[in-house]
Amino acid sequence: MKQLLTGNEAAAEAAIYAGCRYYYGYPITPQNELINYMSVRMPQVKGTFIQAESEIAAINMVYGSAAAGGRTMTSSSSPGISLKQEGISYLAGSELPCVIVNIQRGGPGLGDISASQADYFQSVKGGGHGDYRVIVLAPSSVQEMADLVYDAFDLADKYRNPVLILGDAQIGQLMEPVEFKKEFRENLPQKEWALTGAKNRNRKIIKSFYPVKGELEVFNAKLQNKYKEIEKNEVRYEAVNIHKADVILVAYGTSARICKEVVRKSHQFKFRIGLIRPISLWPFPSEFIREMSERARCMLTVEMSAGQMLEDVRLAVEGRCPVHFYGRTGGGVPTSLEIIKKIVEIMPKNRAAKTLLQFAEVK
Amino acid sequence: MQAICEKPESFIDTPTHFCPGCGHGIVLRLIAEIIDAWGIRDKTIGLAPVGCSVLAYNYLDIDMCEAAHGRPPAVATGIKRVHPDHFVFAYQGDGDLAAIGMAEIIHAANRGEHITFIFVNNAIYGMTNGQMAPTTLVGQKSATTLSGRNPSNDGYPIRVCELLSVLEGSSYIERVSISSPENIRKTKKAIEKGFKTQKEKRGFSLIEILSPCPIYWRMDAIESMKYIDEKMTRTFPLGIIKDWE
Amino acid sequence: MTEKVILAGFGGQGMMLLGRLLAQAAMANSLYVTYFPSYGTEVRGGTAVYHLVISSEEIFSPLIEEADTLIVMNQPSYQKYKEMIKPDGLMLLNSSMVKCDLFPDVKIYKIPATEIASKLGNVLVSNIVMLGAYLTIKKLFTAENILDQLSISLSGRKKDLLAINKQALEKGMQAIHSFTA
């Protein structure tokens, strides 16, 4: 049955469906619907809900529950996620599975509470100290939020690695019909590596400290091998109207929705605009973007930032075609019209582009 | 020949990394003795902090978990909520618990977490070469207070037990020391009481243990034991500060 | 069919519920729907604005660039959002609180929703008066569709409020009939 939920609520309910029974959070706009929802829902499923004293405490409670073998989650928004970075580095270093939801808001600093995609670098390049990666999934609808959060728990367990859900104020607060179609999980099997008390077995240690010279390098090599495996298996993207496209837009999350509007409007003209929407931001769909860059005349990355994913697109394209950028910052959300104008600007000699410009100007 | 003293089973036979005269080894051994005596090796999970006792898991043959600096109370909370019937204890030093981790310990106490905190107070940052700790005595010299702790710039030593005892969630709080065999026996009793507190689900327990750091106190082992009795206990008086019985 | 509605008023005037009822009715009728709140840092007072898009095809951007309909409950909201209406769009104004300019191309309906609701005995149902008026003009959903959703929203302790909400809905509908009559 479909329910009308905010993205924040859908994330919370999907976590419950996936068997998450330990949630730790701290209030921050625009993710408050998530923590509020969990405070009601967790006791109903005999789970744990703690409103922690800080984001730092919350991520460390997640660390504890993950080490003890529970499915666990925390959520926050940009400034709070910055505070969690120490904990995320430890989680990655101790190879502990968990799900972290970032409902991004504008920054830097306290910024504002409106939608932003300015935490891309922080999310996909590590975020905290040390050589590590977290799997980053970016939903662009409430239904996709529910689906990705559910999958995130399986991915986290499969690779013993934190998974970050990267949303924004718009996805978090937007209400759309959503359906929870997957299995409601309870009583999941115990994890063989988890701390449960050394009963009839040798003791176990969960740690990220390798003080003996050489050990840390061996451990890092193990991590890097794991990351290669993730890059091989877990790339997700959506391609829209991609073949024979003159311009390929590259956008994720909220920006991708607006780009879809642009693709729809372009159907009225003899002008082909495609869209690549990375769903996994790490691992990034570099190979597919590279392949498409051989066929497209140019690419245009659209973000609610000053140009962050842009760097990964350019690294993937390696100069095979020009990669342009259109972005809004500080809580600004691009309009479809602004994007069309940008397309016209980067393809000035194209006749079809001129028709598009007329369209844009009439509007 | 009859053995009159043996290594506890839960205590790992390994060369120590602690400095000569350090108190950590004594405290860790006491924990191992209790785990053996109570027969709870298979249902105990310990937390190692950041600081001198970062390698606490090298000595205790039980499931153990590392925590970031100051975060053992939060990590222990996460573990205890998954295993509510296990014994969960956190081993923390003064910098870990009373400086960087002050928020976490206050809130763990305030929630009345059924966890035992073993707080080793040696009034110094040992691992990082002897800087001032939140519990460094007024006038005490350290790497960052070369002419002695000066309250007008450095503030005062924090009395953690007294601070936590006013919270409704804390149940059992005692300050002990390991300056003599008699005091060591009292320390063991106090830790056992902490374990009893969580076994009976009576809430938060913390045992502060005054412990020597001869290296950074710049004295020998015997002097440092005297220093505990004569100097430290003036700022940190021993005794039960809060009890549920 | 695509209908883009901007709803705006003081925080506390019930705009959230108004839009939610329409969104739920759309969902119940198997239409696509997005409903997006955009609020300031004020918890009370302030201006609350909601973007509601209902469509027979997939909705991409939930943010409205040009509204088909503007439902406005107070003067500050009117000043702030009046320019977002498209030419020949529909404006529903709570005339108890809004004085409007002349918009030559726009269909304007002035409904004294606050007064009507006060006469019914509860000023909080002014939003439902507006909803009744909107239903009568746009006919996207039947009154029954909305009443179904209302009875879901007002279950449990709030059940007693159903009667007055039903009256408010009817009053809103009548207000439009009196315009056309």
PDB file of C-alpha atoms in Angstrom, chain A residues 2-5 9 29-30 33 113 169-171 173-178 257-258 260-261 264-265 333-337 363, chain C residues 4 16 19-21 23-24 27 31-41 51 55 57-63 65-66:
ATOM      1  CA  LYS A   2       1.267   3.433  -0.899  1.00  0.00           C
ATOM      2  CA  GLN A   3       1.817   6.028   1.828  1.00  0.00           C
ATOM      3  CA  LEU A   4       2.479   9.726   1.494  1.00  0.00           C
ATOM      4  CA  LEU A   5       5.732  10.254   3.358  1.00  0.00           C
ATOM      5  CA  GLU A   9      10.291   9.414   7.080  1.00  0.00           C
ATOM      6  CA  THR A  29      17.096  20.755  10.364  1.00  0.00           C
ATOM      7  CA  PRO A  30      16.336  19.552   7.678  1.00  0.00           C
ATOM      8  CA  GLU A  33      11.373  14.198  10.547  1.00  0.00           C
ATOM      9  CA  ILE A 113      18.632  25.035   6.082  1.00  0.00           C
ATOM     10  CA  ALA A 169      16.769  19.278   2.194  1.00  0.00           C
ATOM     11  CA  GLN A 170      14.464  18.849  -0.780  1.00  0.00           C
ATOM     12  CA  ILE A 171      14.542  15.038  -0.881  1.00  0.00           C
ATOM     13  CA  GLN A 173      11.226  17.108   3.205  1.00  0.00           C
ATOM     14  CA  LEU A 174       9.512  16.334  -0.070  1.00  0.00           C
ATOM     15  CA  MET A 175       6.412  14.187   0.280  1.00  0.00           C
ATOM     16  CA  GLU A 176       5.665  11.581  -2.361  1.00  0.00           C
ATOM     17  CA  PRO A 177       3.801   8.298  -2.443  1.00  0.00           C
ATOM     18  CA  VAL A 178       6.069   5.477  -1.359  1.00  0.00           C
ATOM     19  CA  ARG A 257      15.160  15.660 -11.327  1.00  0.00           C
ATOM     20  CA  ILE A 258      15.397  19.148 -12.760  1.00  0.00           C
ATOM     21  CA  LYS A 260      14.916  15.275 -16.392  1.00  0.00           C
ATOM     22  CA  GLU A 261      12.535  18.200 -16.830  1.00  0.00           C
ATOM     23  CA  ARG A 264      11.455  16.291 -21.391  1.00  0.00           C
ATOM     24  CA  LYS A 265      11.271  19.876 -22.679  1.00  0.00           C
ATOM     25  CA  VAL A 333      18.086  25.235  -6.738  1.00  0.00           C
ATOM     26  CA  PRO A 334      18.606  25.449 -10.512  1.00  0.00           C
ATOM     27  CA  THR A 335      15.502  25.875 -12.671  1.00  0.00           C
ATOM     28  CA  SER A 336      15.011  23.996 -15.908  1.00  0.00           C
ATOM     29  CA  LEU A 337      15.089  27.308 -17.749  1.00  0.00           C
ATOM     30  CA  LYS A 363       9.156  31.546 -21.600  1.00  0.00           C
TER      31      LYS A 363
ATOM     32  CA  LYS C   4       0.668  23.127  -9.879  1.00  0.00           C
ATOM     33  CA  MET C  16       0.163  21.943   5.513  1.00  0.00           C
ATOM     34  CA  GLY C  19      -2.097  20.456   0.750  1.00  0.00           C
ATOM     35  CA  ARG C  20      -1.715  17.092   2.389  1.00  0.00           C
ATOM     36  CA  LEU C  21      -5.397  16.292   1.939  1.00  0.00           C
ATOM     37  CA  ALA C  23      -1.931  15.119  -2.090  1.00  0.00           C
ATOM     38  CA  GLN C  24      -3.484  12.098  -0.398  1.00  0.00           C
ATOM     39  CA  MET C  27      -2.488   9.360  -4.382  1.00  0.00           C
ATOM     40  CA  LEU C  31      -2.179  10.207  -9.852  1.00  0.00           C
ATOM     41  CA  TYR C  32       1.421  11.302  -9.535  1.00  0.00           C
ATOM     42  CA  VAL C  33       1.936  13.812  -6.760  1.00  0.00           C
ATOM     43  CA  THR C  34       4.738  15.750  -5.079  1.00  0.00           C
ATOM     44  CA  TYR C  35       4.226  17.924  -2.038  1.00  0.00           C
ATOM     45  CA  PHE C  36       7.054  20.116  -0.841  1.00  0.00           C
ATOM     46  CA  PRO C  37       7.109  22.412   2.176  1.00  0.00           C
ATOM     47  CA  SER C  38       9.486  25.339   2.195  1.00  0.00           C
ATOM     48  CA  TYR C  39       9.688  27.133   5.480  1.00  0.00           C
ATOM     49  CA  GLY C  40      11.765  29.727   7.226  1.00  0.00           C
ATOM     50  CA  THR C  41      13.405  29.409  10.614  1.00  0.00           C
ATOM     51  CA  HIS C  51       4.433  23.434  -3.478  1.00  0.00           C
ATOM     52  CA  SER C  55      -0.167  15.137 -12.577  1.00  0.00           C
ATOM     53  CA  GLU C  57       2.463  11.843 -15.776  1.00  0.00           C
ATOM     54  CA  GLU C  58       5.714  11.547 -13.841  1.00  0.00           C
ATOM     55  CA  ILE C  59       6.659  14.722 -11.992  1.00  0.00           C
ATOM     56  CA  PHE C  60      10.280  15.709 -12.180  1.00  0.00           C
ATOM     57  CA  SER C  61      10.890  18.929 -10.312  1.00  0.00           C
ATOM     58  CA  PRO C  62       8.674  19.389  -7.252  1.00  0.00           C
ATOM     59  CA  LEU C  63       9.564  23.074  -7.138  1.00  0.00           C
ATOM     60  CA  GLU C  65       8.435  27.865 -11.274  1.00  0.00           C
ATOM     61  CA  GLU C  66       4.949  29.054 -12.408  1.00  0.00           C
TER      62      GLU C  66
END
